[in-house]
Structure formats: C-alpha cells, structure tokens
mmCIF file of C-alpha atoms in Angstrom:
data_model
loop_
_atom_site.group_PDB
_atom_site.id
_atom_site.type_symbol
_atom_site.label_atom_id
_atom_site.label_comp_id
_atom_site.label_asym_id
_atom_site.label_seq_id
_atom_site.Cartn_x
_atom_site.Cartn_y
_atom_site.Cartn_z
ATOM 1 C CA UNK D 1 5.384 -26.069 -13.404
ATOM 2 C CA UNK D 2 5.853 -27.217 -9.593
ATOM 3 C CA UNK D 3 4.245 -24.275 -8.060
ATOM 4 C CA UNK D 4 6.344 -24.022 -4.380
ATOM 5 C CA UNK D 5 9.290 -24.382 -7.057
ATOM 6 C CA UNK D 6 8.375 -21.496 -9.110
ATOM 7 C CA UNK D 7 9.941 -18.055 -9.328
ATOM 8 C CA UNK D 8 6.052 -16.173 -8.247
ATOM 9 C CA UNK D 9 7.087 -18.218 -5.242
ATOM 10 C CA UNK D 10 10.226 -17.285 -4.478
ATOM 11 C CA UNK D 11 8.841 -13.549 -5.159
ATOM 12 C CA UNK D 12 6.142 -13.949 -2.138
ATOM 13 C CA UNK D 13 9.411 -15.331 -0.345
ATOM 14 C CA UNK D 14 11.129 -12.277 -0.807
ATOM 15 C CA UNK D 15 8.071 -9.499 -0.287
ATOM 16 C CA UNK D 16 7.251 -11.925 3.027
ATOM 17 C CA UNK D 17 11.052 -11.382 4.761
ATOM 18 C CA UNK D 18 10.452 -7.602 3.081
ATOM 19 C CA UNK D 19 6.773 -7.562 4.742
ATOM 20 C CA UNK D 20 8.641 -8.768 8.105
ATOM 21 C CA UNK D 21 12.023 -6.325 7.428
ATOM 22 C CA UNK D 22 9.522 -3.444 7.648
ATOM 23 C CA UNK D 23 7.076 -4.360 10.126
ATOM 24 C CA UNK D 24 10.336 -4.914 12.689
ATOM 25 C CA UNK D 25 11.526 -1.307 11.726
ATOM 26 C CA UNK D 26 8.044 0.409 12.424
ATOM 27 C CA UNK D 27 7.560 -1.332 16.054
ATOM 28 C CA UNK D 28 11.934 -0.833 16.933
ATOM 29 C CA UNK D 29 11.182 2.300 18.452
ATOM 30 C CA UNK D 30 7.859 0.933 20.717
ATOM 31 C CA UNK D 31 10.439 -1.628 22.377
ATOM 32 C CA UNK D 32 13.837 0.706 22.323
ATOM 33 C CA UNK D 33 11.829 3.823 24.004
ATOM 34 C CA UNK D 34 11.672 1.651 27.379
ATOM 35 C CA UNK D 35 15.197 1.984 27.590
ATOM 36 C CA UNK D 36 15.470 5.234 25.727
ATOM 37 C CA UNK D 37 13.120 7.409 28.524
ATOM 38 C CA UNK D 38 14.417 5.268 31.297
ATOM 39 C CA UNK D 39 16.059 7.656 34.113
ATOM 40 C CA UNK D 40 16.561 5.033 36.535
ATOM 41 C CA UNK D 41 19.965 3.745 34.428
ATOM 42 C CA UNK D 42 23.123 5.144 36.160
ATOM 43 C CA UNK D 43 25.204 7.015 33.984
ATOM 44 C CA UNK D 44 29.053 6.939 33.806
ATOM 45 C CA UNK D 45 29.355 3.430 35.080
ATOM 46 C CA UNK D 46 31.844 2.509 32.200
ATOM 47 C CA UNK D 47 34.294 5.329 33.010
ATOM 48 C CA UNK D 48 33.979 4.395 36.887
ATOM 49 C CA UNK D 49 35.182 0.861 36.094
ATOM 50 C CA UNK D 50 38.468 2.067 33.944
ATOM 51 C CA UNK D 51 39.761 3.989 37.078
ATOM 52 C CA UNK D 52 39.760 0.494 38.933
ATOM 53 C CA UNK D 53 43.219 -1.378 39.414
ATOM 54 C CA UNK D 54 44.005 -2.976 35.840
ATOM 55 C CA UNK D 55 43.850 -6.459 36.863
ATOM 56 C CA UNK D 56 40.722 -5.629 38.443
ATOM 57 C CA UNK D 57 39.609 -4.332 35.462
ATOM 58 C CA UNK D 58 41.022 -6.816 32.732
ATOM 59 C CA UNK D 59 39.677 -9.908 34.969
ATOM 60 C CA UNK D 60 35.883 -7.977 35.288
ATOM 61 C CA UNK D 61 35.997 -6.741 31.258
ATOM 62 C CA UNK D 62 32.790 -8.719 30.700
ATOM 63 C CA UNK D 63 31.402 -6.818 33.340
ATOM 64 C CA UNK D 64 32.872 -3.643 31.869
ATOM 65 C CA UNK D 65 31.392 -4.095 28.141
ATOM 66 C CA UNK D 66 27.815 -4.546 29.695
ATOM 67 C CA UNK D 67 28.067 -1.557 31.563
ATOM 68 C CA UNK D 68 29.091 0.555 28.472
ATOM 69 C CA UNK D 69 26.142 -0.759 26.679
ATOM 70 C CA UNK D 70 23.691 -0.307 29.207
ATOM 71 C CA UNK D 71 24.860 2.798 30.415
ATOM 72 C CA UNK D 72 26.869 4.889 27.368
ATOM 73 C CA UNK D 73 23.385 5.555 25.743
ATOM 74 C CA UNK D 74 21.430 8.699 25.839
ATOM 75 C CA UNK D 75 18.551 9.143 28.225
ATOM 76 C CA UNK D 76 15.424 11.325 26.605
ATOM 77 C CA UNK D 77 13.168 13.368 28.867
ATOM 78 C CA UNK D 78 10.118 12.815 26.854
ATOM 79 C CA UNK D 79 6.423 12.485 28.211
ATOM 80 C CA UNK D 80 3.407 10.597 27.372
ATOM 81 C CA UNK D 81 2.219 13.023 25.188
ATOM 82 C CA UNK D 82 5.260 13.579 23.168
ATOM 83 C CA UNK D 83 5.626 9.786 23.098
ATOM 84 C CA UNK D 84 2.362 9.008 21.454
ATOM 85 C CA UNK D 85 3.007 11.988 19.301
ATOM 86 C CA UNK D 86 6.238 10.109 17.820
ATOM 87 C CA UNK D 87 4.551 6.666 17.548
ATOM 88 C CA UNK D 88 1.289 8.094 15.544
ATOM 89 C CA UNK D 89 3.698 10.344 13.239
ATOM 90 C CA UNK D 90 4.660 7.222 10.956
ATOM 91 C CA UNK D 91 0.820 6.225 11.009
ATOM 92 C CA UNK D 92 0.353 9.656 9.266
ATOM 93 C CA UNK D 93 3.201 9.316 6.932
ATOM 94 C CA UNK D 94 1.519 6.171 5.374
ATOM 95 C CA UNK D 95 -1.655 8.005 5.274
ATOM 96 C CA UNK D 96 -0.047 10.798 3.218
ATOM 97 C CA UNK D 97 0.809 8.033 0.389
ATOM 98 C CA UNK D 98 -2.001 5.498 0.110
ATOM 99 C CA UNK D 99 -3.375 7.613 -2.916
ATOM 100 C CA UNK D 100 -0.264 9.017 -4.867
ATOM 101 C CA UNK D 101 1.769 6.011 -4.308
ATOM 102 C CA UNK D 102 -0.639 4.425 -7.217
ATOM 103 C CA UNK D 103 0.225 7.155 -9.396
ATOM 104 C CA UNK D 104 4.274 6.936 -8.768
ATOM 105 C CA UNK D 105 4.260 3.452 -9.234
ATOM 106 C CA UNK D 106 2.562 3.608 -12.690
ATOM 107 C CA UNK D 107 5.210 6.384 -13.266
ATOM 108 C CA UNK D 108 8.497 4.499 -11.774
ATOM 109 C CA UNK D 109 7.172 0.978 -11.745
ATOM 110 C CA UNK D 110 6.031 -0.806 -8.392
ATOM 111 C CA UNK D 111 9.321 -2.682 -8.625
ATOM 112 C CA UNK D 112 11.000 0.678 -7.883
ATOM 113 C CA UNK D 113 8.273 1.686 -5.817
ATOM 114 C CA UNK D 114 8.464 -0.795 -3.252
ATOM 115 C CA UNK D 115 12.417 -1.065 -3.090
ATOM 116 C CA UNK D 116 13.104 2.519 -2.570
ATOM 117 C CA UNK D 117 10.136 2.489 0.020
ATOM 118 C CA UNK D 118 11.767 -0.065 2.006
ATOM 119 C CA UNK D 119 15.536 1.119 1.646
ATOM 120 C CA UNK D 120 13.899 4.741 2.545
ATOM 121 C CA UNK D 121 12.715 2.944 5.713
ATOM 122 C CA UNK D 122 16.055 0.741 6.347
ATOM 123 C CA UNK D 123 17.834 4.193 6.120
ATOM 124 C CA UNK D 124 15.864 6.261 8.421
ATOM 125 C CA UNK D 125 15.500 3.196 10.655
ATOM 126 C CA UNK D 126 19.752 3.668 10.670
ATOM 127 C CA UNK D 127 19.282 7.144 11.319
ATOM 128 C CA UNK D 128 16.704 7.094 14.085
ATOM 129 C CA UNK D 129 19.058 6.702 17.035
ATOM 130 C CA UNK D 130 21.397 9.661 15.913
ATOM 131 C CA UNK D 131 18.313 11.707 15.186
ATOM 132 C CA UNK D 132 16.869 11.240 18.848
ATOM 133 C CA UNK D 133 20.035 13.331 19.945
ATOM 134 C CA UNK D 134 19.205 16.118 17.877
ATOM 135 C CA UNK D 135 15.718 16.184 19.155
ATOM 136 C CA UNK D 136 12.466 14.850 19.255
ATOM 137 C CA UNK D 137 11.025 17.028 16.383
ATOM 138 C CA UNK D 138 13.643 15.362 13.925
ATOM 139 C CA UNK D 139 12.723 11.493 15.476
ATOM 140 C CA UNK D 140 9.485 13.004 14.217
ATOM 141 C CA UNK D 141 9.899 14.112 10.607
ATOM 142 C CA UNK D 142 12.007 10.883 10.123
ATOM 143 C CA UNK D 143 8.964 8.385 11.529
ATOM 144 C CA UNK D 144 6.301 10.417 9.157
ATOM 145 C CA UNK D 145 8.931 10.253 6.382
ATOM 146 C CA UNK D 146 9.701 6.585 6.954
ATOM 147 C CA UNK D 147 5.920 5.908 7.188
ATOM 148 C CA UNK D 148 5.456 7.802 3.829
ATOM 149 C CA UNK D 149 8.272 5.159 2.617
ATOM 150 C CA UNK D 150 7.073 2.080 3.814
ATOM 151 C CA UNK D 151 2.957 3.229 2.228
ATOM 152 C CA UNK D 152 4.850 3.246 -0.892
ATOM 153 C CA UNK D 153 5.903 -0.450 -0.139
ATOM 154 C CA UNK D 154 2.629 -1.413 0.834
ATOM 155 C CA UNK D 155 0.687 0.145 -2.068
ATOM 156 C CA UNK D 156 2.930 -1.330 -4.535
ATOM 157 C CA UNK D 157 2.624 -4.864 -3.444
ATOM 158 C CA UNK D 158 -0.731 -5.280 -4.935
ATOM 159 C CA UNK D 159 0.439 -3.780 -8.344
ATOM 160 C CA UNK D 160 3.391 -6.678 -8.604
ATOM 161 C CA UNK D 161 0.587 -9.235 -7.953
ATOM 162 C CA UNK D 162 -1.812 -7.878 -10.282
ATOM 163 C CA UNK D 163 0.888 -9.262 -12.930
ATOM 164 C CA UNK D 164 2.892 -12.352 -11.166
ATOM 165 C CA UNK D 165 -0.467 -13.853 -9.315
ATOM 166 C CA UNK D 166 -2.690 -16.055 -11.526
ATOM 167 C CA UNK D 167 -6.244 -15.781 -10.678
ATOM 168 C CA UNK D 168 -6.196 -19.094 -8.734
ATOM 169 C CA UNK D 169 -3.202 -18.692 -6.708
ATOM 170 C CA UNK D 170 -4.010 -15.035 -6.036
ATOM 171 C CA UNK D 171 -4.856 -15.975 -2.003
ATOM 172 C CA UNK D 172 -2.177 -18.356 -1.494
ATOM 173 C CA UNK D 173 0.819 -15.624 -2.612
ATOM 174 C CA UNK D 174 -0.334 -12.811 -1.422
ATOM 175 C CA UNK D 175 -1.068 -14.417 2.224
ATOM 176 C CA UNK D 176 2.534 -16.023 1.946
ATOM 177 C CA UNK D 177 3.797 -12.600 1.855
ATOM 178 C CA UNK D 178 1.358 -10.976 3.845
ATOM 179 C CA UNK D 179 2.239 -13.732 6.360
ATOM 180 C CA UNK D 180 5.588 -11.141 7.295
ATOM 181 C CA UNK D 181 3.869 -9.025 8.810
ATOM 182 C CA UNK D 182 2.493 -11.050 11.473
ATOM 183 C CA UNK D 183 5.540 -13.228 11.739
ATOM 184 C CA UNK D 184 7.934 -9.835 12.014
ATOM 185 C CA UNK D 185 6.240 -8.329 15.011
ATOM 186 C CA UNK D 186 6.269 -11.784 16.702
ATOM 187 C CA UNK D 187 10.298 -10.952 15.794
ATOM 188 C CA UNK D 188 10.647 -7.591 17.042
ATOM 189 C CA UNK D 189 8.737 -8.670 20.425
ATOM 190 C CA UNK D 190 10.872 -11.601 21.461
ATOM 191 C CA UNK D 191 14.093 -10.301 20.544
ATOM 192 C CA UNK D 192 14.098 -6.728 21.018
ATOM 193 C CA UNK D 193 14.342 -6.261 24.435
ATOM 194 C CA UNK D 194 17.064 -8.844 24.192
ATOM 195 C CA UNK D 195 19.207 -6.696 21.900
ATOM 196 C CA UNK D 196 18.363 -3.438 23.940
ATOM 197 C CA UNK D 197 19.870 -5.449 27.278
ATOM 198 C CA UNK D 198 22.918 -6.800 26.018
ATOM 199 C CA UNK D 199 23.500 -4.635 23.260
ATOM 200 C CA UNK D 200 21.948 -1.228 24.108
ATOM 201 C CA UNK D 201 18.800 0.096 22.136
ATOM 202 C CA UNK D 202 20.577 1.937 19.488
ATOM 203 C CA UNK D 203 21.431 -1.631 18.239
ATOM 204 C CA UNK D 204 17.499 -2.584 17.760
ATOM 205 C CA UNK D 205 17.717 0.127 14.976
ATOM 206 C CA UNK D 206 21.235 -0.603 13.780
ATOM 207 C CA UNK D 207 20.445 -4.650 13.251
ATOM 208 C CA UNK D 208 16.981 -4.106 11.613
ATOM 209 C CA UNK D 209 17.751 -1.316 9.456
ATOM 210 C CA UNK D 210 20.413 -3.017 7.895
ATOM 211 C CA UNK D 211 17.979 -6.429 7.437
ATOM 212 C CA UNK D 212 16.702 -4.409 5.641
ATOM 213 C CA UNK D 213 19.221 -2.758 3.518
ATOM 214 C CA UNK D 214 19.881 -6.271 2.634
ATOM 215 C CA UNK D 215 16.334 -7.258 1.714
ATOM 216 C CA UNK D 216 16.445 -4.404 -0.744
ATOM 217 C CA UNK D 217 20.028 -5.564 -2.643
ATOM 218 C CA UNK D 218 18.136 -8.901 -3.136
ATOM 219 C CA UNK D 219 14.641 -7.089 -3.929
ATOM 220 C CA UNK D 220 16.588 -5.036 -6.739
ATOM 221 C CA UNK D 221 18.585 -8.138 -7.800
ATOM 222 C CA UNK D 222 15.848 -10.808 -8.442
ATOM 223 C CA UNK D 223 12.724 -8.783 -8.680
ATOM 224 C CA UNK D 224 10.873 -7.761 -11.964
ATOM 225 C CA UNK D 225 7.766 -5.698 -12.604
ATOM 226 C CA UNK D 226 6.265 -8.576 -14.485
ATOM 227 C CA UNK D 227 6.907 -12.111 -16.032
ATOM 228 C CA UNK D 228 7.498 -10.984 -19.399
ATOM 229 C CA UNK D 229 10.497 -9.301 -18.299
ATOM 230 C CA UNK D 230 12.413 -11.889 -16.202
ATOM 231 C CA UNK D 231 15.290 -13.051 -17.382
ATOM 232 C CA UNK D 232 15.388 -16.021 -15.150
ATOM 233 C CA UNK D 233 12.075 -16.995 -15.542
ATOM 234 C CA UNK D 234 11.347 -20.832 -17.353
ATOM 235 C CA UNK D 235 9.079 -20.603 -20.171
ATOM 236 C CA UNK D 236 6.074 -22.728 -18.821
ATOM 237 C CA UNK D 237 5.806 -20.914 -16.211
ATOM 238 C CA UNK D 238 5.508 -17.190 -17.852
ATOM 239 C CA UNK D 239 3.346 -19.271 -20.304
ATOM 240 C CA UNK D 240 0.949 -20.007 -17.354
ATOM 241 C CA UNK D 241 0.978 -16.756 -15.679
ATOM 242 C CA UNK D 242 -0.033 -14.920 -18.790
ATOM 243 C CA UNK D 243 -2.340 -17.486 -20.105
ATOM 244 C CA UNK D 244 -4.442 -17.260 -16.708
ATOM 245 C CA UNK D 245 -4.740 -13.557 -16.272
ATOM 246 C CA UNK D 246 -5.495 -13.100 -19.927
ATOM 247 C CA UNK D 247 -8.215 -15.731 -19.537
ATOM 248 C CA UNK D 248 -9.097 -13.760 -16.374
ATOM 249 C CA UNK D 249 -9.439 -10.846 -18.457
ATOM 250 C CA UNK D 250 -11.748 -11.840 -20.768
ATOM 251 C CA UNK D 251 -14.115 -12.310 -18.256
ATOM 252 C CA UNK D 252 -13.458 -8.960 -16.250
ATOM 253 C CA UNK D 253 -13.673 -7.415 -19.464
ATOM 254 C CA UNK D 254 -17.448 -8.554 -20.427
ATOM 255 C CA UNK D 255 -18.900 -7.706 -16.758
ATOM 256 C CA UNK D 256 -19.597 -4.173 -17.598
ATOM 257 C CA UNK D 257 -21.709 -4.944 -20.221
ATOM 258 C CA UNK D 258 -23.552 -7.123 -18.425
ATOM 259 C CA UNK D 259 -23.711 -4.800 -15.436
ATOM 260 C CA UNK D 260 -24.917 -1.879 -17.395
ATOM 261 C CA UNK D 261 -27.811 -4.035 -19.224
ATOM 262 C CA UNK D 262 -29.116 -5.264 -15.870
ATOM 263 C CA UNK D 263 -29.227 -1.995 -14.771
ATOM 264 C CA UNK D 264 -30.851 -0.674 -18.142
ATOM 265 C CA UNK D 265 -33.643 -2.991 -17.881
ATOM 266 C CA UNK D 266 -34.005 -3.072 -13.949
ATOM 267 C CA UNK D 267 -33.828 1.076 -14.130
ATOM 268 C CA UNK D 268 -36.866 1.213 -16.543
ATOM 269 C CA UNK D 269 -38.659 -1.611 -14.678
ATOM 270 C CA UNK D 270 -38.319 0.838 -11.604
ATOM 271 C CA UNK D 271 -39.226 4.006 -13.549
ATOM 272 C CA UNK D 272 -42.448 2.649 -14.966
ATOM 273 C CA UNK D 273 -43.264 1.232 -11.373
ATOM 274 C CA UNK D 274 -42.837 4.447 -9.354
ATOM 275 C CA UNK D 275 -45.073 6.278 -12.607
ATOM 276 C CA UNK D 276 -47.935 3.539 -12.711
ATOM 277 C CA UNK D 277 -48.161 3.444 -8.603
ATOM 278 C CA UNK D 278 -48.466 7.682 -8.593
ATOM 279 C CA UNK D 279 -45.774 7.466 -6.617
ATOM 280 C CA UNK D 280 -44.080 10.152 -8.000
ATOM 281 C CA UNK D 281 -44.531 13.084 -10.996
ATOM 282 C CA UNK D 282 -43.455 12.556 -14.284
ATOM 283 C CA UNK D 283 -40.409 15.335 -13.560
ATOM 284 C CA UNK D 284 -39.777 13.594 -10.308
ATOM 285 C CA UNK D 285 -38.645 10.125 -11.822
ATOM 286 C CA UNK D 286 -36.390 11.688 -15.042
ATOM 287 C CA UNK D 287 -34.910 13.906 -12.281
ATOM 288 C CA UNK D 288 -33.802 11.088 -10.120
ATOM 289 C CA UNK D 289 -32.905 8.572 -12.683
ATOM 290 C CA UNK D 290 -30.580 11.323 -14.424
ATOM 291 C CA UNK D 291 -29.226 12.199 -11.014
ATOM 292 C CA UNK D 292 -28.506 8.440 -9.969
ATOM 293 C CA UNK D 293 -26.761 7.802 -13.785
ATOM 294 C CA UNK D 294 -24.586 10.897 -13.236
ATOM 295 C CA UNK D 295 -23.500 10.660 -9.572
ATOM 296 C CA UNK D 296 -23.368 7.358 -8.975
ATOM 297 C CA UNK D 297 -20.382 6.164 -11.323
ATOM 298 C CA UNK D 298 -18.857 9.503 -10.588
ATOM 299 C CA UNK D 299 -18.593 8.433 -6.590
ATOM 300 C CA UNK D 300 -17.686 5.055 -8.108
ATOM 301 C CA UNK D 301 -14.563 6.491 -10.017
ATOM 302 C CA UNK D 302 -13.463 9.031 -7.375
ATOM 303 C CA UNK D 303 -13.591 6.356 -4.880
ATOM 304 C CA UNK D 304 -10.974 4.098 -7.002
ATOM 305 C CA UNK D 305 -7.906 5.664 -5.596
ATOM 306 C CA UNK D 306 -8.490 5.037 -2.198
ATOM 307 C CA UNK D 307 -9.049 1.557 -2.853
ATOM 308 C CA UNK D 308 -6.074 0.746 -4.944
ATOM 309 C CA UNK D 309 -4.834 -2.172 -2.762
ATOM 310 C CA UNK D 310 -8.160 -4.122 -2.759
ATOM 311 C CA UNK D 311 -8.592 -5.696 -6.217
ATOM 312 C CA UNK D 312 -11.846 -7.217 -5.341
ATOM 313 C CA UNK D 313 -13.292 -3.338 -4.275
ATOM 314 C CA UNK D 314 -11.531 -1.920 -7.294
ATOM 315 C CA UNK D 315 -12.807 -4.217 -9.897
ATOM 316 C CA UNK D 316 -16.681 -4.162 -8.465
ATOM 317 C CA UNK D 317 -16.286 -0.147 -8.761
ATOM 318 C CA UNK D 318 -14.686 -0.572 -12.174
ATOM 319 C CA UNK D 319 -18.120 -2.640 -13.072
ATOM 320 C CA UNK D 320 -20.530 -0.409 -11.179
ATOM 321 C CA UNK D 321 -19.309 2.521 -13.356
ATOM 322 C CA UNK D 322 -20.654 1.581 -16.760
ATOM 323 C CA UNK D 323 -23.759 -0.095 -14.751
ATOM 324 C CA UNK D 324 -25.172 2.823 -13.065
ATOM 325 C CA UNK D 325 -24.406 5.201 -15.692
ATOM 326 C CA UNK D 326 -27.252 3.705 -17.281
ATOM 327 C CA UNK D 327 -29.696 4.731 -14.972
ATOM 328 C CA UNK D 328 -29.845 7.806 -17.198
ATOM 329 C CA UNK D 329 -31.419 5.754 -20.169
ATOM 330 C CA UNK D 330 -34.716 6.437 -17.699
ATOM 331 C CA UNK D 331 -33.884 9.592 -17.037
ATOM 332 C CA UNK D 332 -32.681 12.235 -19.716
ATOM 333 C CA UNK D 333 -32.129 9.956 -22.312
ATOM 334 C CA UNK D 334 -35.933 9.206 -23.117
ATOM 335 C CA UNK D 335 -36.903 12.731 -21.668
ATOM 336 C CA UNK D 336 -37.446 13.786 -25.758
ATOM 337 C CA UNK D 337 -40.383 10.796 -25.484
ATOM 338 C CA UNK D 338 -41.958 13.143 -22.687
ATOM 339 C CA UNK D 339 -41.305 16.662 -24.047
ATOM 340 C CA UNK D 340 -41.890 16.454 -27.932
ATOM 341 C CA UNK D 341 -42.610 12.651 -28.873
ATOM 342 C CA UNK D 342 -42.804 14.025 -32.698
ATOM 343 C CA UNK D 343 -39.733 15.529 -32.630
ATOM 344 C CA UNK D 344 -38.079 13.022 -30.540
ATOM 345 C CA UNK D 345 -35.493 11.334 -33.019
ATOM 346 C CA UNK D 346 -34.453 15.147 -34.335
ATOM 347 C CA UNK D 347 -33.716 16.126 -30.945
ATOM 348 C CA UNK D 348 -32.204 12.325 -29.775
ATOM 349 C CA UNK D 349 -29.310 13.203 -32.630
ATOM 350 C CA UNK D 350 -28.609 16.725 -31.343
ATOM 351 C CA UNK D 351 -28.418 15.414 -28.280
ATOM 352 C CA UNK D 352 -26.196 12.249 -29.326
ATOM 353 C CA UNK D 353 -23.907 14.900 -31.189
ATOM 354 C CA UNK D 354 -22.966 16.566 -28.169
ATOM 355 C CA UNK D 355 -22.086 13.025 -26.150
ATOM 356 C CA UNK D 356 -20.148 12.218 -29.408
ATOM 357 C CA UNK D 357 -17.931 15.633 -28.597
ATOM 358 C CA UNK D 358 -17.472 14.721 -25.137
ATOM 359 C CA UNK D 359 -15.846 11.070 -26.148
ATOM 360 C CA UNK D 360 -13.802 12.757 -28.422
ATOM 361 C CA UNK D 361 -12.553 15.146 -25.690
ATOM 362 C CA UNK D 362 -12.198 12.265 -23.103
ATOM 363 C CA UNK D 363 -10.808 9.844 -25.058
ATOM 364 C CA UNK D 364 -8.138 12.269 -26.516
ATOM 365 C CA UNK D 365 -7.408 13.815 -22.888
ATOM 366 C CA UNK D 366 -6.926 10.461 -21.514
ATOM 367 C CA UNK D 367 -4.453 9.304 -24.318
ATOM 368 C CA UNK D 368 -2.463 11.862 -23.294
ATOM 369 C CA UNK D 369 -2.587 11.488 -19.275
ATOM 370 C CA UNK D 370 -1.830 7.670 -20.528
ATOM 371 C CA UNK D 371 0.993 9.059 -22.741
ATOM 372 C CA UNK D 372 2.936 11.153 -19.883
ATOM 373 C CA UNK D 373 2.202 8.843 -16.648
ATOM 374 C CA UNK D 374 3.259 5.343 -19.048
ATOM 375 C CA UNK D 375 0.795 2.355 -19.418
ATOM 376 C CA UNK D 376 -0.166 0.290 -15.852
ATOM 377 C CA UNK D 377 -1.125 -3.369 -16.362
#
C-alpha cells in the first residue's frame, strides 16, 4: 500500500512526538534549575503590589500576574555538586533497566512496556516541582525512577519494530521516530526559558508532563504489539509486513549453518597448520580449539542482553554462537583420533550420549523459561 499512508507510519508518527514528549521531560529540569537556584529574584513582590491603592493595582494587574509568577516560586540552595548529582541520577535510572526491560517486555508486551514507561515519566515529570519542596533527595529518587521509566521506553522501541518494520523500511521508521529526540531538545531549548519567564518554572514541568500524559492516551489507543493484532489495520498492508519479515527470516534462519561450517572447515584448516608448522604440541592445539568452541559462544550469548536494542549486534551474536561452537570439532571432538584411534567410534558414542542428555536437559529447561516468561517474536 502507499507507504507514508500506512498505519507502520503513523506508528513512527506517534513513537517520534513520544521520542520528543520524553526527551523534553529529561532536559525540563537543566533549563528550570536556572530559575530554581536563582537567589537574585526578590521575594514577596506579589503581596507588596496588593497593599497598593486599588486603582493602582487593577490598572498595573498585568504587572501584578508577572510578578506572582516570577516571584511566588521557591528558591533552592543547592550547589554544583548536588546539582550534577540530580542531573546524572536519571542517567543511572536508565542504566538500571537496559537489561531487564527486555525481559518485562517479553513478559507484559513492549506495547505496555513503553506506555507505562512514558506515563511513569509524564507523572514524575508532574511531580518534580512539588518534590523539590520536600527536598533534594526526593527530586533525586524521582529523576532515577523516571530514568528507570523512560529505559523501559527506549528498550521497547526496538521490540515493536522487530514486528511492524519490514526489512527494507527498517532505517526509514525507526529514524522517523528516532528523529524526536533530536527535534524535542531543539523544543525544550527554545521554549523553556520562555515558559520559566512568563509562566514560572514549575510550568516547564506542568506543560510537558502532561504532553505527555496525552501521548500515552493516544499510545494506548492506536498502538498494537504487532500487525496481526490491529484491528484497524488494511489487509495488504499486514499482508506485506508479514510476508517481508518471514522472507527475512528464512534467510536469518540459514546463517548459522553456514557460519558454523565455515568455521568447521576454517578451524581444522588452522589446527592442522599450527601441528604441521611445530608451532605448537599436539595437547596445545585440542586445548585451545576446545577452549575457543566453549567460551567463545558463551561470551557471545551473555553479551545478548546488553545489546538488545541493536538488531544488527544481536543477530551477528545470534550467528557467531553456533559458528564458534564449532571450533571444538578440532578440539575435543576428534581428541578420541589422538588418544585411542581403535577405539575411537566406541568412545565417540559415549561421548555423543552424554551431549544427547544435555539437549534433553536444555531443551526441556528452556520450554519451560519459554512457558512462564510467554513467547517474544
């Protein structure tokens, strides 16, 4: 169908004004805390004009409002230190949920994921000036909590795509709604200091967080996990969405094979080269290919959930698993060639019997981790 017409369109519409929504509410506080630490504003100004003549004071009420807006607003003592102690606490909040957020969205659905991130957010972002009077350690918890929020958000982005984005549209959707980002803080820079002057800075939260309150009643509204499920969706186009990541997958799916037998044949190339050059022992080489076919793929898979919201890194790692696990067919595997040659089948099929136990035990232990987290396409 027309693509700029399509609903995957309209969804990198909606994640780029939810992209922006949240980017505003993390950089509020860098513009509001000029006028929130400022001691040079003169307190009490409002009540000073109100004990002027009333005509005085009905013919200056312009005047009057400014002054209550300007001047009716807290005043923090708060150094340097404890300032860049508030602005890095929702950096570590986000840190806290790069890896679990993966796991909760499987569990919840990155739908659900990324809404309640960014309502989280528009909440505390509502909160934040009413928390300031309380004290700095609550502005604090609420920026690390709100950062936790919003690395939910982020995390679960790249989930959504991996089901809405057809291979070759994958760039142009995500950058449309990555595109927020860049587009909120040019936002938040020109306006904010606006809104804190004629306003007051408490505003800068109030008008942002509820952006963003609104963002999520239309995120919850129009947004589905996946194609299948959309009730709005035409038929062509949930046709071509499925069509071209199930064509996609086809191909994902055979790389592993031909990963691992390149590195079968390149592996024994190597092992035979390092034996026939003296290079090193006998012992030496089995040692090192069995060591590279066990810890390679193991770094491989440990490193997948920090790298959950790259699918190019994620689906290299997901290849180099199978691949360098077979760096042990010049290792262990043909160690029975080396140790008893006549024996060698006999003690190949012992050896095969125990592998054969350990499928069994990760294939049935992973059914049921599938089983209680739910399946993640």
């Amino acid at each position: 169908g027309p693509e700029f017409c399509s609903l995957r369109y309209g969804l990198a519409l909606i994640m780029h004004f939810s992209n922006l929504t949240m980017i505003t509410q993390r950089v509020s506080l860098s513009i509001a805390i000029i006028a929130m630490v400022n001691s040079t504003q003169q307190p009490g100004l409002f009540n000073t004009s109100t004990e002027r003549p009333l005509a005085f004071t009905f013919n200056h009420s312009n005047r009057s409002i400014k002054e209550f807006n300007t001047a009716e607003v807290s005043v923090y003592e708060w150094s340097p230190e404890t300032q860049g102690i508030i602005f890095s606490s929702i950096n570590y909040g986000i840190i806290l949920t790069l890896i679990p957020s993966g796991y909760l969205a499987g569990i919840f659905g990155a739908k659900q994921m990324l809404g309640a991130g960014l309502l989280i957010s528009s909440l505390l972002t509502l909160f934040t000036p009413l928390a300031a009077d309380f004290g700095v350690i609550l502005v604090i918890v609420i920026r690390t909590v709100q950062g936790m929020a919003q690395g939910m958000a982020w995390t679960g982005q790249f989930t959504i795509w991996a089901k809405w984005a057809p291979p070759l549209e994958r760039s142009k959707l995500t950058s449309i709604a990555g595109s927020g980002s860049a587009f909120g803080s040019f936002i938040i820079l020109c306006v904010g200091g606006l809104i804190s002057q004629a306003l007051g800075w408490p505003f800068i939260f109030y008008i942002f967080g509820d952006i963003g309150c609104v963002c999520c009643l239309l995120w919850f509204t129009v947004i589905y996990d996946d194609p299948l499920h959309h009730p709005c969706i035409s038929i062509r186009e949930k046709e071509h969405i499925v069509s071209s990541l199930t064509q996609q997958s086809g191909v994902l799916s055979s790389l592993p094979f031909i990963a691992a037998a390149s590195c079968t044949i390149l592996g024994g190339q190597l092992a035979d080269f390092l034996l026939s050059r003296n290079l090193l022992r006998l012992i030496t080489v089995r040692k090192l290919f069995s060591s590279l076919g066990l810890l390679l793929p193991s770094l491989c898979a440990v490193a997948l959930p920090f790298v959950a919201s790259s699918y190019t890194t994620t689906i290299i790692l997901l290849i180099l698993i199978p691949g360098t696990s077979n760096l042990c067919d010049s290792g262990f595997i043909i160690n029975t060639l080396d140790v008893a040659p006549r024996y060698a089948s006999f003690l190949m099929g012992i050896s095969r019997g125990f592998g054969l136990i350990a499928g069994i035990i990760s294939s049935t232990a992973t059914g049921f981790l599938i089983s209680q987290v739910g399946p993640v396409y």
